[in-house]
Backbone as ProteinMPNN parsed JSONL, in Angstrom:
{"seq_chain_A": "IEVWISGKSEQQISMPHLPIILDQDGDKGPMEGVYRAFQYDSGSYWMIIACDLFFVQDQDISRLIYEMDTNFEAIAYYDSEIQSPFPLFSILSPALNNIITESYLRGNKSLRDVLQKAKCKTIIPGTTKILNSINTLTDFENWKISTGQNECL", "coords_chain_A": {"N_chain_A": [[27.214, 15.252, 186.964], [28.095, 18.233, 188.443], [27.228, 21.624, 188.858], [29.0, 24.494, 189.55], [29.422, 27.806, 190.764], [31.737, 30.383, 190.431], [33.285, 33.264, 191.776], [33.949, 36.726, 192.615], [33.536, 37.996, 195.939], [32.36, 40.508, 196.124], [30.75, 40.57, 193.935], [28.328, 39.684, 194.631], [26.916, 37.181, 194.252], [23.982, 35.537, 193.661], [22.593, 32.725, 193.74], [20.803, 30.545, 194.895], [20.309, 27.831, 194.442], [22.623, 26.718, 193.517], [25.937, 25.629, 194.325], [28.526, 27.794, 195.524], [31.753, 29.077, 194.912], [33.741, 31.272, 196.425], [36.047, 33.866, 195.711], [39.023, 34.408, 197.57], [41.064, 36.147, 197.425], [40.771, 38.807, 195.697], [42.296, 39.578, 193.507], [43.294, 37.809, 191.647], [41.955, 36.864, 189.404], [40.503, 34.516, 187.026], [42.179, 32.4, 187.741], [42.082, 32.297, 190.487], [39.506, 31.211, 191.08], [39.769, 28.658, 189.932], [41.904, 27.604, 191.397], [40.696, 27.589, 193.96], [38.623, 25.794, 193.454], [40.02, 23.376, 193.018], [41.109, 23.183, 195.554], [38.848, 22.616, 196.982], [38.016, 20.148, 195.842], [40.285, 18.086, 194.907], [40.412, 15.828, 193.408], [38.704, 15.79, 191.292], [37.62, 16.361, 187.879], [37.524, 19.541, 186.407], [35.41, 21.606, 184.675], [35.772, 24.537, 182.927], [34.016, 27.374, 182.164], [33.725, 30.521, 181.08], [31.59, 33.115, 182.233], [30.919, 35.07, 180.433], [30.891, 34.147, 177.86], [28.885, 34.19, 175.627], [28.273, 33.077, 173.166], [28.679, 30.377, 173.181], [27.466, 27.15, 172.552], [25.319, 24.3, 173.216], [26.371, 22.089, 171.803], [29.054, 22.758, 171.627], [29.971, 22.467, 174.218], [29.416, 19.755, 174.58], [31.165, 18.686, 172.676], [33.665, 19.333, 173.754], [33.665, 17.709, 176.016], [33.387, 15.168, 174.79], [35.773, 15.008, 173.326], [37.649, 14.796, 175.291], [40.596, 13.418, 176.67], [42.245, 11.065, 178.499], [44.976, 10.851, 178.426], [45.985, 13.321, 178.511], [46.511, 16.325, 180.46], [44.732, 18.326, 180.374], [42.08, 19.77, 178.396], [41.327, 22.037, 175.859], [39.721, 24.569, 173.924], [41.243, 25.8, 170.969], [42.701, 28.915, 170.59], [43.085, 30.692, 167.873], [43.836, 33.297, 167.355], [45.683, 34.086, 169.286], [47.247, 31.928, 169.259], [47.147, 29.753, 171.136], [46.061, 27.612, 173.872], [42.7, 28.105, 174.963], [41.922, 29.064, 178.014], [39.551, 29.662, 179.353], [37.493, 28.147, 178.495], [37.5, 25.161, 178.995], [38.605, 21.884, 180.137], [39.936, 20.697, 183.077], [42.147, 18.366, 184.435], [42.546, 16.274, 187.418], [45.276, 15.913, 187.583], [46.437, 18.361, 187.23], [46.277, 19.716, 189.599], [48.487, 20.101, 191.491], [50.225, 21.674, 189.934], [48.66, 23.935, 189.402], [48.22, 24.82, 192.017], [50.886, 25.391, 192.882], [51.551, 27.37, 191.004], [49.618, 29.337, 191.539], [50.261, 30.002, 194.229], [52.741, 31.118, 193.821], [52.017, 33.497, 192.777], [51.259, 33.699, 190.16], [48.896, 34.709, 187.87], [47.926, 33.726, 185.561], [46.056, 31.514, 183.904], [46.296, 30.634, 181.361], [49.079, 30.456, 180.992], [49.582, 28.225, 182.597], [48.213, 26.209, 181.158], [49.686, 26.276, 178.791], [52.078, 25.202, 179.589], [51.348, 22.742, 180.466], [50.373, 19.346, 179.662], [48.38, 19.643, 177.312], [45.561, 19.034, 175.433], [44.392, 20.408, 172.456], [41.549, 21.639, 170.709], [40.059, 22.576, 167.641], [37.771, 25.168, 167.353], [34.425, 25.048, 165.962], [33.563, 27.499, 165.139], [35.256, 30.539, 165.657], [33.91, 32.374, 167.037], [32.76, 31.424, 169.382], [34.643, 31.838, 171.317], [34.627, 34.469, 171.858], [34.276, 37.095, 174.098], [31.708, 38.809, 175.937], [32.114, 41.838, 176.882], [31.444, 44.505, 177.2], [28.774, 46.95, 177.335], [28.066, 47.634, 174.752], [29.016, 45.379, 173.339], [27.214, 43.539, 174.405], [24.742, 44.55, 173.508], [25.117, 44.28, 170.736], [25.317, 41.489, 170.615], [22.713, 40.803, 171.405], [21.246, 41.806, 169.218], [22.332, 40.279, 167.129], [21.461, 37.746, 167.777], [18.786, 37.927, 168.049], [17.737, 38.359, 170.516], [15.619, 40.054, 172.451], [14.841, 40.647, 174.974], [16.035, 41.436, 178.235], [18.544, 39.543, 179.854]], "CA_chain_A": [[27.859, 16.546, 186.772], [27.658, 19.304, 189.339], [27.544, 22.972, 188.39], [29.443, 25.41, 190.602], [29.654, 29.182, 190.332], [32.901, 30.975, 191.091], [33.375, 34.7, 191.545], [34.381, 37.606, 193.696], [32.478, 38.202, 196.93], [31.657, 41.771, 195.857], [29.802, 40.389, 192.839], [27.063, 39.329, 195.276], [26.31, 36.095, 193.489], [22.784, 35.042, 194.328], [22.053, 31.552, 193.068], [20.647, 29.645, 196.037], [20.238, 26.428, 194.041], [23.943, 26.258, 193.074], [27.043, 25.912, 195.241], [29.35, 28.921, 195.097], [33.13, 29.16, 195.392], [34.092, 32.688, 196.427], [37.461, 34.237, 195.741], [39.54, 34.899, 198.842], [41.994, 37.212, 197.046], [40.101, 39.31, 194.498], [43.236, 40.098, 192.52], [43.912, 36.732, 190.888], [41.188, 36.541, 188.205], [40.001, 33.142, 186.939], [43.085, 31.483, 188.436], [41.587, 32.179, 191.868], [38.398, 30.261, 191.105], [40.277, 27.319, 189.621], [42.669, 27.196, 192.581], [39.738, 27.281, 195.035], [37.899, 24.575, 193.068], [40.895, 22.237, 193.304], [41.219, 23.074, 197.01], [37.616, 21.968, 197.423], [38.03, 18.747, 195.414], [41.467, 17.92, 194.054], [40.315, 14.593, 192.644], [37.697, 15.916, 190.229], [37.853, 17.148, 186.673], [36.789, 20.804, 186.485], [35.146, 22.278, 183.4], [35.782, 25.991, 183.081], [33.328, 28.132, 181.116], [33.548, 31.903, 181.526], [30.188, 33.523, 182.169], [30.689, 36.052, 179.362], [30.999, 33.48, 176.551], [27.472, 34.079, 175.246], [28.097, 32.376, 171.887], [28.85, 28.944, 173.393], [26.251, 26.355, 172.365], [25.357, 22.96, 173.829], [27.255, 21.192, 171.05], [30.443, 23.117, 171.933], [30.246, 21.832, 175.508], [29.436, 18.303, 174.322], [32.388, 18.337, 171.945], [34.781, 19.411, 174.697], [33.586, 16.487, 176.828], [33.619, 14.019, 173.91], [37.18, 14.994, 172.895], [38.514, 14.622, 176.456], [41.513, 12.292, 176.528], [42.938, 10.915, 179.781], [46.418, 10.939, 178.221], [46.32, 14.738, 178.644], [46.151, 16.939, 181.741], [43.653, 19.291, 180.121], [41.634, 19.965, 177.018], [40.812, 23.398, 175.691], [39.604, 25.041, 172.548], [42.442, 26.51, 170.51], [42.478, 30.304, 170.196], [44.006, 30.927, 166.76], [44.32, 34.685, 167.384], [46.89, 34.17, 170.113], [47.938, 30.649, 169.064], [47.292, 29.205, 172.477], [44.824, 27.069, 174.431], [41.797, 29.096, 175.558], [41.676, 28.461, 179.327], [38.244, 29.971, 179.908], [36.556, 27.138, 178.007], [38.41, 24.026, 179.064], [38.428, 20.902, 181.202], [41.215, 20.483, 183.751], [42.157, 17.088, 185.15], [43.16, 16.319, 188.742], [46.741, 15.95, 187.444], [46.888, 19.758, 187.241], [46.109, 20.304, 190.919], [49.753, 20.596, 192.052], [50.749, 22.751, 189.074], [47.839, 25.123, 189.641], [48.501, 25.279, 193.383], [52.209, 26.024, 192.89], [51.485, 28.589, 190.2], [48.821, 30.306, 192.299], [51.006, 30.443, 195.408], [53.842, 31.968, 193.329], [51.457, 34.77, 192.328], [50.928, 33.668, 188.733], [47.464, 34.854, 187.658], [47.599, 33.303, 184.201], [45.663, 30.134, 183.638], [46.838, 30.324, 180.031], [50.465, 29.998, 181.202], [49.519, 26.861, 183.12], [47.845, 25.306, 180.066], [50.766, 26.219, 177.816], [53.132, 24.345, 180.14], [50.769, 21.425, 180.751], [50.086, 18.464, 178.532], [47.025, 20.104, 177.011], [45.008, 18.757, 174.105], [43.589, 21.526, 171.958], [40.646, 21.342, 169.602], [39.704, 23.76, 166.857], [36.324, 25.406, 167.427], [33.701, 25.139, 164.695], [33.631, 28.925, 164.849], [36.01, 31.238, 166.705], [32.941, 33.228, 167.726], [32.469, 30.9, 170.722], [35.675, 32.309, 172.24], [34.47, 35.92, 172.009], [33.641, 37.516, 175.344], [30.843, 39.984, 175.967], [32.752, 42.604, 177.95], [30.92, 45.864, 177.307], [27.356, 47.089, 177.021], [27.977, 47.595, 173.289], [29.121, 43.961, 172.976], [25.969, 42.895, 174.79], [23.697, 45.008, 172.585], [25.392, 43.631, 169.452], [24.953, 40.087, 170.771], [21.24, 40.718, 171.391], [20.802, 42.029, 167.837], [22.742, 39.159, 166.272], [20.755, 36.52, 168.154], [17.349, 38.178, 168.144], [17.338, 38.443, 171.932], [15.109, 41.403, 172.708], [14.624, 40.822, 176.403], [17.238, 41.398, 179.051], [18.759, 38.232, 180.501]], "C_chain_A": [[27.242, 17.529, 187.753], [28.07, 20.635, 188.733], [27.88, 23.818, 189.615], [29.635, 26.785, 189.978], [30.84, 29.713, 191.131], [32.922, 32.469, 190.789], [33.857, 35.441, 192.773], [33.218, 37.836, 194.659], [31.702, 39.486, 196.657], [30.689, 41.674, 194.673], [28.421, 39.98, 193.354], [26.285, 38.297, 194.464], [25.132, 35.548, 194.286], [22.168, 33.933, 193.483], [21.884, 30.479, 194.126], [20.614, 28.156, 195.682], [21.583, 25.873, 193.575], [25.0, 26.555, 194.135], [27.963, 26.986, 194.647], [30.733, 28.811, 195.722], [33.527, 30.634, 195.286], [35.602, 32.873, 196.461], [37.82, 34.729, 197.142], [40.474, 36.089, 198.605], [41.516, 37.733, 195.697], [41.005, 39.76, 193.374], [43.788, 39.026, 191.579], [43.127, 36.298, 189.651], [40.697, 35.099, 188.211], [40.891, 32.118, 187.642], [42.616, 31.254, 189.872], [40.484, 31.129, 191.964], [38.846, 28.839, 190.858], [41.068, 26.776, 190.817], [41.72, 26.769, 193.705], [38.951, 26.007, 194.724], [38.743, 23.344, 193.39], [41.145, 22.086, 194.805], [39.991, 22.367, 197.573], [37.627, 20.476, 197.087], [39.165, 18.546, 194.4], [41.402, 16.672, 193.186], [39.323, 14.64, 191.5], [38.248, 16.642, 189.007], [36.992, 18.396, 186.813], [36.646, 21.384, 185.079], [35.037, 23.774, 183.688], [35.053, 26.596, 181.888], [33.083, 29.526, 181.667], [32.102, 32.336, 181.302], [29.898, 34.491, 181.029], [30.882, 35.468, 177.961], [29.587, 33.155, 176.047], [27.242, 33.272, 173.976], [28.279, 30.854, 172.002], [27.489, 28.255, 173.279], [26.43, 24.987, 173.033], [26.354, 22.042, 173.124], [28.73, 21.51, 171.295], [30.876, 22.478, 173.255], [30.354, 20.319, 175.318], [30.723, 17.881, 173.633], [33.598, 18.345, 172.867], [34.821, 18.146, 175.563], [33.951, 15.262, 175.984], [35.1, 13.877, 173.54], [38.157, 14.808, 174.06], [39.314, 13.333, 176.315], [42.329, 12.188, 177.811], [44.461, 10.867, 179.647], [46.909, 12.381, 178.357], [45.871, 15.249, 180.013], [44.993, 17.917, 181.6], [43.252, 19.215, 178.657], [41.045, 21.366, 176.949], [40.614, 23.668, 174.208], [40.845, 25.852, 172.222], [42.053, 27.9, 170.03], [43.508, 30.668, 169.127], [44.548, 32.355, 166.742], [45.604, 34.813, 168.184], [47.702, 32.883, 170.082], [48.237, 29.964, 170.391], [45.987, 28.534, 172.903], [44.004, 28.186, 175.078], [41.339, 28.564, 176.921], [40.27, 28.677, 179.871], [37.121, 29.128, 179.321], [37.367, 25.862, 177.877], [37.95, 23.027, 180.116], [39.816, 20.6, 181.76], [41.143, 19.205, 184.571], [42.781, 17.261, 186.537], [44.694, 16.381, 188.689], [47.289, 17.372, 187.483], [46.83, 20.406, 188.628], [47.409, 20.889, 191.465], [50.324, 21.751, 191.249], [49.975, 24.041, 189.316], [48.111, 25.688, 191.029], [49.843, 26.001, 193.442], [52.194, 27.351, 192.15], [50.747, 29.692, 190.962], [49.62, 30.873, 193.478], [52.23, 31.285, 195.046], [53.33, 33.314, 192.819], [51.127, 34.824, 190.852], [49.409, 33.709, 188.573], [47.01, 34.262, 186.333], [47.316, 31.812, 184.095], [46.173, 29.696, 182.268], [48.271, 29.827, 180.144], [50.486, 28.55, 181.689], [49.214, 25.885, 181.987], [48.946, 25.191, 179.018], [51.893, 25.303, 178.293], [52.644, 22.919, 180.382], [50.677, 20.596, 179.475], [48.606, 18.69, 178.199], [46.639, 19.76, 175.571], [44.189, 19.975, 173.687], [42.718, 21.046, 170.802], [40.238, 22.647, 168.935], [38.189, 23.972, 166.961], [35.699, 25.445, 166.042], [33.646, 26.574, 164.208], [34.374, 29.603, 165.994], [35.102, 32.153, 167.516], [32.693, 32.739, 169.162], [33.482, 31.363, 171.763], [35.601, 33.815, 172.471], [33.695, 36.25, 173.279], [32.731, 38.718, 175.112], [31.328, 40.811, 177.149], [32.186, 43.994, 178.159], [29.43, 45.857, 177.008], [27.142, 47.05, 175.51], [28.075, 46.162, 172.786], [27.805, 43.242, 173.249], [24.83, 43.281, 173.838], [23.885, 44.361, 171.211], [25.035, 42.146, 169.494], [23.435, 39.92, 170.703], [20.696, 40.878, 169.976], [21.113, 40.811, 166.986], [21.985, 37.872, 166.567], [19.246, 36.702, 168.241], [16.838, 38.199, 169.572], [16.882, 39.861, 172.229], [14.897, 41.675, 174.177], [15.954, 40.738, 177.128], [17.348, 40.039, 179.723], [18.636, 38.35, 181.995]], "O_chain_A": [[26.021, 17.634, 187.87], [29.152, 20.75, 188.157], [27.129, 23.846, 190.591], [29.971, 26.901, 188.799], [30.932, 29.516, 192.343], [32.612, 32.887, 189.674], [34.131, 34.854, 193.82], [32.058, 37.867, 194.247], [30.503, 39.546, 196.93], [29.9, 42.589, 194.438], [27.458, 39.937, 192.589], [25.148, 38.528, 194.054], [25.278, 35.148, 195.441], [21.327, 34.185, 192.62], [22.73, 29.592, 194.248], [20.868, 27.312, 196.542], [21.684, 24.685, 193.269], [24.965, 27.608, 194.771], [28.147, 27.068, 193.433], [30.872, 28.494, 196.903], [33.634, 31.175, 194.186], [36.327, 32.145, 197.138], [37.018, 35.384, 197.808], [40.65, 36.933, 199.484], [41.832, 37.148, 194.662], [40.517, 40.282, 192.371], [44.677, 39.322, 190.782], [43.597, 35.433, 188.913], [40.496, 34.518, 189.277], [40.404, 31.08, 188.09], [42.739, 30.151, 190.405], [40.527, 30.258, 192.833], [38.359, 27.911, 191.503], [40.91, 25.615, 191.194], [41.911, 25.723, 194.326], [38.648, 25.228, 195.628], [38.242, 22.38, 193.968], [41.37, 20.973, 195.28], [40.094, 21.606, 198.534], [37.293, 19.64, 197.927], [39.012, 18.805, 193.207], [42.252, 16.48, 192.316], [39.12, 13.64, 190.81], [39.199, 17.42, 189.09], [35.857, 18.319, 187.283], [37.637, 21.622, 184.388], [34.302, 24.203, 184.577], [35.427, 26.36, 180.739], [32.317, 29.695, 182.616], [31.476, 31.969, 180.308], [28.734, 34.709, 180.694], [31.02, 36.212, 176.99], [29.161, 32.0, 176.045], [26.122, 32.824, 173.73], [28.059, 30.128, 171.033], [26.495, 28.718, 173.838], [27.543, 24.581, 173.366], [27.094, 21.306, 173.776], [29.574, 20.621, 171.183], [32.007, 22.009, 173.389], [31.273, 19.685, 175.835], [31.304, 16.847, 173.963], [34.458, 17.469, 172.777], [35.89, 17.587, 175.808], [34.734, 14.418, 176.418], [35.618, 12.764, 173.451], [39.361, 14.675, 173.84], [38.791, 12.299, 175.9], [43.032, 13.132, 178.172], [45.164, 10.844, 180.656], [48.113, 12.633, 178.322], [44.974, 14.685, 180.639], [44.356, 18.287, 182.585], [43.969, 18.68, 177.811], [40.357, 21.815, 177.865], [41.266, 23.063, 173.357], [41.423, 26.507, 173.09], [41.185, 28.05, 169.171], [44.671, 30.922, 169.442], [45.612, 32.601, 166.174], [46.507, 35.56, 167.807], [48.709, 32.752, 170.777], [49.378, 29.645, 170.723], [44.926, 28.845, 172.363], [44.565, 29.106, 175.674], [40.461, 27.703, 176.979], [39.839, 27.946, 180.763], [35.946, 29.358, 179.606], [37.857, 25.523, 176.799], [37.025, 23.293, 180.884], [40.746, 20.289, 181.016], [40.186, 18.991, 185.315], [43.456, 18.256, 186.805], [45.332, 16.846, 189.633], [48.476, 17.57, 187.742], [47.291, 21.535, 188.8], [47.437, 22.053, 191.864], [50.852, 22.705, 191.821], [50.567, 25.115, 189.423], [48.221, 26.902, 191.196], [49.932, 27.101, 193.988], [52.76, 28.339, 192.618], [51.203, 30.835, 191.017], [49.646, 32.085, 193.691], [52.704, 32.074, 195.863], [54.128, 34.182, 192.466], [50.754, 35.878, 190.338], [48.71, 32.834, 189.085], [45.821, 34.297, 186.019], [48.215, 30.975, 184.185], [46.448, 28.515, 182.051], [48.646, 28.873, 179.462], [51.309, 27.75, 181.245], [49.873, 24.853, 181.862], [49.123, 24.13, 178.419], [52.585, 24.696, 177.476], [53.451, 21.995, 180.489], [50.879, 21.094, 178.367], [47.717, 18.023, 178.729], [47.315, 20.154, 174.621], [43.395, 20.502, 174.466], [43.104, 20.17, 170.028], [40.093, 23.681, 169.587], [37.415, 23.055, 166.688], [36.349, 25.824, 165.067], [33.678, 26.832, 163.004], [34.152, 29.282, 167.161], [35.498, 32.649, 168.571], [32.445, 33.547, 170.056], [33.213, 31.291, 172.962], [36.423, 34.373, 173.199], [32.595, 35.742, 173.5], [32.957, 39.528, 174.213], [30.987, 40.516, 178.294], [32.427, 44.604, 179.2], [28.894, 44.877, 176.492], [26.148, 46.497, 175.038], [27.312, 45.76, 171.908], [27.339, 42.443, 172.437], [24.05, 42.426, 173.419], [22.91, 43.94, 170.59], [24.511, 41.605, 168.52], [22.93, 39.018, 170.034], [19.78, 40.157, 169.58], [20.27, 40.355, 166.212], [21.878, 37.002, 165.703], [18.513, 35.742, 168.48], [15.637, 38.07, 169.808], [17.703, 40.778, 172.252], [14.784, 42.832, 174.581], [16.878, 40.056, 176.687], [16.338, 39.455, 180.116], [18.784, 37.357, 182.707]]}, "name": "protein", "num_of_chains": 1, "seq": "IEVWISGKSEQQISMPHLPIILDQDGDKGPMEGVYRAFQYDSGSYWMIIACDLFFVQDQDISRLIYEMDTNFEAIAYYDSEIQSPFPLFSILSPALNNIITESYLRGNKSLRDVLQKAKCKTIIPGTTKILNSINTLTDFENWKISTGQNECL"}
């Protein structure tokens, strides 16, 4: 397993020990990173985990891998709030390369749309908390309190 970091060039990602895939068009969101990943290696499976999913645990990642089924083009946790696959914690197979490329080139920024149209296996998370993003300073402070994290990451 190789770990890659994807992001916008203005985010000034500094992780010299990890390969980085930089967005070329900063307006496409996570779809940009996924598109660029498949451009780099269209024959690999790509696991997507958003950097702001602070509640994800090792067992959640292991379960996603364990539940992977080659009869499907993707696997994702099921987001019951929006009744849809959660694309920011998923594994995408090489079979999705053409669909993602076509979608990206048409200007579609929604990875969720791609998963809804794909043959996507969904699994129910043990807790929906793992799909909650930390998007604000208040979210981050609440996360630190709830987990006992007193030091800044």
